[in-house]
Backbone as a printed PyTorch tensor [residue, N CA C, xyz], in Angstrom:
tensor([[[  8.1490,   1.3290,  -7.7770],
         [  9.0150,   2.0630,  -8.9270],
         [ 10.1570,   1.1170,  -9.3380]],

        [[ 10.4660,   1.3300, -10.3610],
         [ 11.4740,   1.0290, -11.0990],
         [ 13.1310,   1.1050, -10.4020]],

        [[ 14.0440,   0.4390, -10.8120],
         [ 15.0930,   0.7610, -10.4930],
         [ 15.4610,   2.2890, -10.7210]],

        [[ 15.2490,   3.0300, -11.5890],
         [ 15.4510,   4.1230, -12.5670],
         [ 14.5790,   5.2160, -11.8870]],

        [[ 13.4460,   4.9170, -10.8600],
         [ 13.3330,   6.0980, -10.5430],
         [ 11.4240,   6.0540, -11.2580]],

        [[ 11.1920,   5.4950, -12.0740],
         [ 10.2830,   5.8170, -12.8160],
         [  8.9480,   5.1690, -12.0630]],

        [[  7.7400,   5.1520, -12.3830],
         [  6.3730,   4.5630, -11.8830],
         [  6.5390,   2.9460, -12.3970]],

        [[  6.1860,   2.2360, -11.5420],
         [  6.1170,   1.0710, -12.4580],
         [  4.7560,   0.3500, -13.0340]],

        [[  4.4890,   0.7770, -13.7010],
         [  3.0570,   0.3140, -14.4980],
         [  2.0020,  -0.6930, -14.4600]],

        [[  2.6170,  -2.1890, -13.5600],
         [  2.0260,  -3.5150, -13.8400],
         [  1.3330,  -3.0650, -12.8810]],

        [[ -0.3950,  -3.9700, -13.1250],
         [ -0.9500,  -3.5800, -12.3030],
         [ -0.8960,  -5.0620, -10.8070]],

        [[ -0.9490,  -4.6930,  -9.7930],
         [ -0.5770,  -4.9190,  -8.6090],
         [ -2.2180,  -5.8410,  -7.7210]],

        [[ -1.6030,  -6.7930,  -7.7110],
         [ -2.5980,  -7.8520,  -7.1160],
         [ -2.7700,  -7.3030,  -5.4310]],

        [[ -3.9180,  -8.2740,  -4.6980],
         [ -3.8400,  -7.7700,  -3.4230],
         [ -2.1400,  -8.0400,  -3.0160]],

        [[ -2.5040,  -7.3420,  -1.6460],
         [ -1.1130,  -7.5530,  -0.8300],
         [ -0.8830,  -9.1790,  -0.0510]],

        [[ -0.1870, -10.0190,  -0.4400],
         [  0.3180, -10.8740,  -0.0870],
         [  1.5280, -11.2070,   0.9840]],

        [[  1.8260, -12.0030,   1.7220],
         [  3.2690, -11.9790,   1.7600],
         [  4.2540, -12.1910,   1.0600]],

        [[  4.2570, -12.1410,  -0.0820],
         [  5.2430, -12.5610,  -1.0970],
         [  5.6580, -10.6660,  -1.1430]],

        [[  4.4850, -10.2590,  -1.2640],
         [  4.9720,  -8.4720,  -1.6160],
         [  4.9480,  -7.9250,  -0.2970]],

        [[  4.9910,  -7.7800,   0.7950],
         [  5.4880,  -7.0550,   2.1300],
         [  7.1210,  -7.2380,   1.8880]],

        [[  7.0270,  -5.9360,   2.4150],
         [  9.0790,  -5.8180,   2.7310],
         [  9.0920,  -6.3950,   4.1860]],

        [[ 10.3360,  -7.2760,   4.6830],
         [  9.9290,  -7.3050,   5.9500],
         [ 10.9670,  -6.4550,   6.9590]],

        [[ 10.7680,  -6.4060,   7.8420],
         [ 10.7820,  -5.6630,   9.0040],
         [ 12.7920,  -5.5890,   8.7510]],

        [[ 13.3650,  -6.4170,   8.6710],
         [ 14.8340,  -6.4470,   8.4190],
         [ 15.4110,  -5.6640,   7.2630]],

        [[ 14.4670,  -5.8300,   6.0400],
         [ 15.3080,  -5.3760,   4.8040],
         [ 14.4590,  -3.7210,   4.9270]],

        [[ 13.2450,  -3.2540,   5.4360],
         [ 13.4780,  -1.8290,   5.3800],
         [ 12.3000,  -1.4040,   6.7310]],

        [[ 12.7020,  -1.4370,   7.7460],
         [ 11.8690,  -1.0420,   9.0390],
         [ 11.8420,   0.2480,   8.8100]],

        [[ 12.2600,   1.3970,   8.0250],
         [ 11.6990,   2.5830,   7.4360],
         [ 11.5580,   2.9870,   6.5080]],

        [[ 11.2150,   4.1180,   5.9350],
         [ 10.5520,   4.4700,   4.7970],
         [ 12.1500,   4.9710,   4.4070]],

        [[ 12.9100,   5.5120,   5.2740],
         [ 14.6030,   5.7420,   5.2770],
         [ 14.8520,   5.3440,   4.1240]],

        [[ 15.2000,   3.6140,   4.7960],
         [ 15.9670,   2.2400,   4.5310],
         [ 15.4770,   2.6240,   2.8500]],

        [[ 14.3030,   3.5030,   2.3200],
         [ 14.1310,   2.8790,   0.8440],
         [ 14.4770,   4.2420,  -0.1150]],

        [[ 14.6560,   5.2190,   0.7660],
         [ 15.3870,   6.3000,  -0.2090],
         [ 14.2840,   8.0130,   0.3120]],

        [[ 13.5850,   7.6410,   1.1550],
         [ 12.3050,   8.5690,   1.1860],
         [ 12.5910,   8.8780,   2.3980]],

        [[ 12.3560,  10.4060,   2.6100],
         [ 12.1290,  11.1220,   3.2500],
         [ 11.0260,  11.7500,   3.8090]],

        [[ 10.2450,  11.3680,   5.0340],
         [  9.0900,  12.1770,   5.9090],
         [  9.3930,  13.4910,   6.1690]],

        [[  8.2170,  13.9470,   5.9990],
         [  8.3730,  15.8380,   6.3760],
         [  6.3910,  15.9630,   7.3980]],

        [[  6.4130,  16.6810,   7.2010],
         [  5.1340,  16.9980,   7.9460],
         [  4.2460,  16.6710,   7.4220]],

        [[  3.1090,  16.2790,   8.2060],
         [  1.5690,  15.5690,   7.6420],
         [  0.9030,  16.5310,   7.3170]],

        [[  0.7530,  16.4650,   5.9560],
         [ -0.3300,  17.3700,   5.3250],
         [ -2.0470,  16.8700,   5.0660]],

        [[ -2.3310,  15.5560,   5.9070],
         [ -3.8250,  15.6950,   6.0350],
         [ -3.8560,  14.2730,   6.7120]],

        [[ -4.8590,  13.9950,   7.3110],
         [ -5.1200,  13.2330,   8.4250],
         [ -6.6330,  12.5230,   8.0250]],

        [[ -6.7740,  11.0850,   8.7860],
         [ -7.9690,  10.5560,   8.6600],
         [ -8.3800,   9.7070,   9.6160]],

        [[ -9.1550,   8.8210,   9.5860],
         [ -9.3890,   8.0700,  10.7700],
         [ -8.5960,   7.0370,  11.2830]],

        [[ -7.7800,   6.2610,  10.0740],
         [ -6.5990,   5.3430,  10.3430],
         [ -5.4420,   5.4150,   9.5780]],

        [[ -5.3360,   6.5620,   8.9050],
         [ -4.3920,   6.9250,   8.0860],
         [ -3.8350,   8.6140,   8.0780]],

        [[ -2.5000,   9.1020,   7.6800],
         [ -2.0770,  10.1610,   7.6730],
         [ -1.3650,  10.2170,   6.1580]],

        [[ -1.5580,  11.4390,   5.7360],
         [ -0.9650,  12.1420,   4.5990],
         [  0.2680,  12.8010,   4.8990]],

        [[  1.5670,  12.1990,   4.4640],
         [  2.4050,  13.3410,   4.8270],
         [  3.5330,  13.9540,   3.4450]],

        [[  4.1720,  14.9260,   3.5080],
         [  5.0090,  15.2600,   2.5540],
         [  6.2610,  14.4830,   2.9740]],

        [[  6.7820,  14.2230,   1.2450],
         [  7.2310,  13.2680,   1.3870],
         [  8.6690,  13.1690,   0.2980]],

        [[  9.9990,  13.1480,   0.2100],
         [ 10.7260,  13.2360,  -0.4480],
         [ 11.7260,  12.4790,  -0.9630]],

        [[ 12.0830,  11.8770,  -1.9650],
         [ 12.8820,  10.7590,  -2.6090],
         [ 13.4610,  11.7380,  -3.7310]],

        [[ 15.2750,  11.5070,  -2.8310],
         [ 16.2140,  12.6960,  -3.7260],
         [ 15.5710,  14.2620,  -3.6780]],

        [[ 15.1910,  14.6530,  -5.4690],
         [ 14.7240,  15.7990,  -5.5100],
         [ 13.6240,  16.1390,  -5.7040]],

        [[ 12.7010,  14.9580,  -5.8660],
         [ 11.4350,  14.6280,  -5.9810],
         [ 10.4500,  14.4600,  -4.8370]],

        [[  9.3880,  15.3080,  -4.5810],
         [  8.2760,  15.6560,  -3.7500],
         [  6.9190,  14.9030,  -4.2830]],

        [[  6.7310,  14.0930,  -2.7190],
         [  5.8820,  13.0520,  -2.8540],
         [  4.7900,  13.2330,  -1.6500]],

        [[  3.1610,  12.7730,  -2.0380],
         [  2.7620,  12.5460,  -1.2140],
         [  2.9040,  11.4880,  -0.2770]],

        [[  2.7730,  10.9920,   0.8660],
         [  3.0690,   9.3180,   1.3650],
         [  1.4850,   9.1900,   1.7330]],

        [[  1.2740,   8.5280,   1.5710],
         [ -0.3110,   8.0380,   2.7660],
         [ -0.3600,   6.9030,   3.5710]],

        [[ -0.0570,   7.2730,   4.6520],
         [  0.7330,   6.0850,   5.7100],
         [ -0.8060,   5.7250,   6.7760]],

        [[ -0.7400,   4.1760,   6.0930],
         [ -2.0270,   3.7710,   6.7040],
         [ -2.0010,   2.4490,   8.0670]],

        [[ -2.3340,   3.0190,   9.0360],
         [ -1.9270,   2.3460,  10.5300],
         [ -2.4750,   0.6350,  10.2580]],

        [[ -1.8000,  -0.4430,  10.3680],
         [ -2.4250,  -1.6180,  10.6340],
         [ -3.0530,  -1.8490,  12.3430]],

        [[ -2.7040,  -1.2560,  13.0940],
         [ -3.2110,  -1.1130,  14.2360],
         [ -4.7530,  -0.8250,  14.2130]],

        [[ -4.8230,   0.6180,  13.4980],
         [ -6.1530,   1.4400,  13.9060],
         [ -7.2370,   1.0760,  12.6300]],

        [[ -6.7550,   0.6270,  11.3190],
         [ -7.5410,   0.3270,  10.6390],
         [ -8.4270,  -0.9150,  10.8460]],

        [[ -9.7560,  -1.2170,  10.1240],
         [-10.1910,  -2.5230,  10.5170],
         [ -9.5460,  -3.1940,   9.3510]],

        [[-10.0400,  -5.1220,  10.0550],
         [ -9.2980,  -6.0830,   9.3020],
         [ -9.9900,  -5.8510,   7.8410]],

        [[-11.0500,  -5.9530,   7.9400],
         [-11.9810,  -5.5680,   6.4690],
         [-11.0170,  -4.6620,   5.4290]],

        [[-10.6460,  -3.4040,   6.0220],
         [-10.3170,  -2.1760,   5.2100],
         [ -8.7340,  -2.8160,   4.6800]],

        [[ -8.0430,  -3.5550,   5.4590],
         [ -6.5650,  -4.2580,   5.0190],
         [ -6.8490,  -4.9990,   4.1890]],

        [[ -7.6740,  -5.7160,   4.4460],
         [ -8.0260,  -7.0180,   3.4500],
         [ -8.8660,  -7.2030,   2.2160]],

        [[ -9.7180,  -5.6650,   2.5860],
         [-10.4430,  -5.5720,   1.1820],
         [-10.5310,  -4.4580,   0.6420]],

        [[-10.8720,  -3.3870,   1.1270],
         [-10.6120,  -2.1450,   0.5100],
         [ -9.3340,  -1.6500,   0.1400]],

        [[ -8.3270,  -1.7760,   0.7520],
         [ -6.8480,  -1.1500,   0.3200],
         [ -6.6810,  -1.8760,  -0.4140]],

        [[ -6.2150,  -2.9670,  -0.8820],
         [ -5.8690,  -3.7370,  -1.9820],
         [ -7.2520,  -3.7180,  -3.1870]],

        [[ -7.7740,  -2.8770,  -3.3280],
         [ -8.9850,  -2.5100,  -4.3400],
         [ -8.3470,  -1.1680,  -4.1200]],

        [[ -7.9990,  -0.0720,  -3.0900],
         [ -7.6610,   0.7390,  -3.7650],
         [ -6.2430,   1.0450,  -4.8490]],

        [[ -5.3100,  -0.1120,  -4.1150],
         [ -4.0850,   0.2740,  -4.5490],
         [ -4.1270,  -0.2240,  -5.9880]],

        [[ -5.0980,  -1.4230,  -6.3950],
         [ -5.1970,  -1.8580,  -7.5460],
         [ -5.7490,  -0.9350,  -8.2380]],

        [[ -6.9210,   0.2160,  -8.4000],
         [ -7.3600,   1.1200,  -9.0270],
         [ -6.5300,   1.9250,  -9.0680]],

        [[ -5.5680,   2.4450,  -8.3630],
         [ -4.7110,   3.6630,  -8.2900],
         [ -3.4370,   3.0660,  -9.3920]],

        [[ -3.1010,   1.8090,  -9.8330],
         [ -2.0640,   1.6360, -10.3820],
         [ -2.5530,   1.6640, -11.7950]],

        [[ -4.1390,   1.0240, -12.1740],
         [ -4.5920,   1.3600, -13.0720],
         [ -4.6530,   3.0530, -13.6520]],

        [[ -4.7680,   3.9490, -12.9660],
         [ -5.4790,   5.2180, -13.3300],
         [ -3.9690,   5.7970, -13.6570]],

        [[ -4.0230,   6.2970, -14.9020],
         [ -3.4640,   7.6140, -15.4980],
         [ -3.8720,   8.4440, -16.1450]],

        [[ -4.0140,   9.3250, -15.2710],
         [ -5.0290,  10.5560, -16.1010],
         [ -4.1310,  12.1790, -15.4680]],

        [[ -3.9440,  13.2820, -16.3070],
         [ -3.0230,  13.8200, -15.8830],
         [ -3.2580,  15.4700, -14.5430]],

        [[ -5.1050,  15.1610, -14.4860],
         [ -5.3900,  14.8780, -13.1370],
         [ -5.5990,  14.5740, -11.7790]],

        [[ -4.8530,  13.3070, -11.6970],
         [ -5.0930,  12.5750, -10.7960],
         [ -3.5070,  12.1070, -10.6080]],

        [[ -3.4930,  11.8990,  -9.1500],
         [ -1.6470,  11.8630,  -9.0620],
         [ -1.6740,  10.1280,  -9.4340]],

        [[ -0.6000,   9.8670,  -9.3350],
         [ -0.2500,   8.4560,  -9.9250],
         [  0.7580,   7.6620,  -8.4950]],

        [[  0.2500,   6.6680,  -8.5480],
         [  0.6800,   5.5010,  -7.2970],
         [  2.4890,   5.1950,  -7.8120]],

        [[  2.9400,   5.6470,  -7.0680],
         [  4.6420,   5.1660,  -7.5180],
         [  4.9270,   4.1200,  -6.9230]],

        [[  4.7200,   4.3440,  -5.7710],
         [  5.3900,   2.6330,  -4.8640],
         [  4.2460,   1.9570,  -3.8740]],

        [[  4.5460,   1.1320,  -3.1270],
         [  3.7990,   0.5430,  -1.9680],
         [  4.5630,  -0.0490,  -1.1560]],

        [[  4.7710,   0.2240,  -0.1720],
         [  5.4540,  -0.7090,   0.7340],
         [  4.8980,  -0.8410,   2.3470]],

        [[  4.6030,  -1.9390,   2.0010],
         [  3.9950,  -2.9390,   2.7340],
         [  4.9800,  -3.3200,   4.6560]],

        [[  4.8130,  -2.5400,   5.7270],
         [  5.7390,  -2.8550,   6.7120],
         [  4.9900,  -3.4450,   7.8170]],

        [[  5.7910,  -3.9750,   9.1530],
         [  4.7340,  -4.8160,   9.6520],
         [  3.7130,  -4.0420,  10.2580]],

        [[  3.6120,  -2.8650,  10.5390],
         [  2.8530,  -1.9210,  11.4150],
         [  2.1430,  -0.8410,  10.5040]],

        [[  2.2100,  -0.7060,   9.1410],
         [  1.5560,   0.2230,   8.4620],
         [  1.6190,  -0.1450,   6.7770]],

        [[  0.9580,   0.4420,   6.2950],
         [  1.1460,   0.4550,   4.8890],
         [  1.3130,   2.0850,   4.2570]],

        [[  2.3650,   2.1170,   3.4550],
         [  2.8110,   3.2530,   2.6720],
         [  2.5070,   3.2930,   1.2200]],

        [[  1.4040,   4.1970,   0.9420],
         [  1.4840,   4.2130,  -0.4810],
         [  2.2720,   5.8060,  -1.1770]],

        [[  3.0650,   5.6340,  -1.4820],
         [  3.8700,   6.6430,  -2.3890],
         [  2.9060,   7.3330,  -3.4620]]])
């Protein structure tokens, strides 16, 4: 997300250490301005939570790095992120932000 809170339209490469947010700089989503509310969906190793940033409501997919298989984290999740970054359609949600924390990855 850009500084003015508009979505960043640039394609994202697979997650690498340079893309990760360190635990010191953002150990919680609140540090980045997001407030997480109730869970609105669950999966095998992720949850979807209702979130908010200011007056803007968002869905946040929280993927556990502990529960998720290594292949998903290294191959399929970066592919999902890249595909979501490229999709721009009125009937498909738009990926606004990716936050890579030590124990989880959050897709906003």
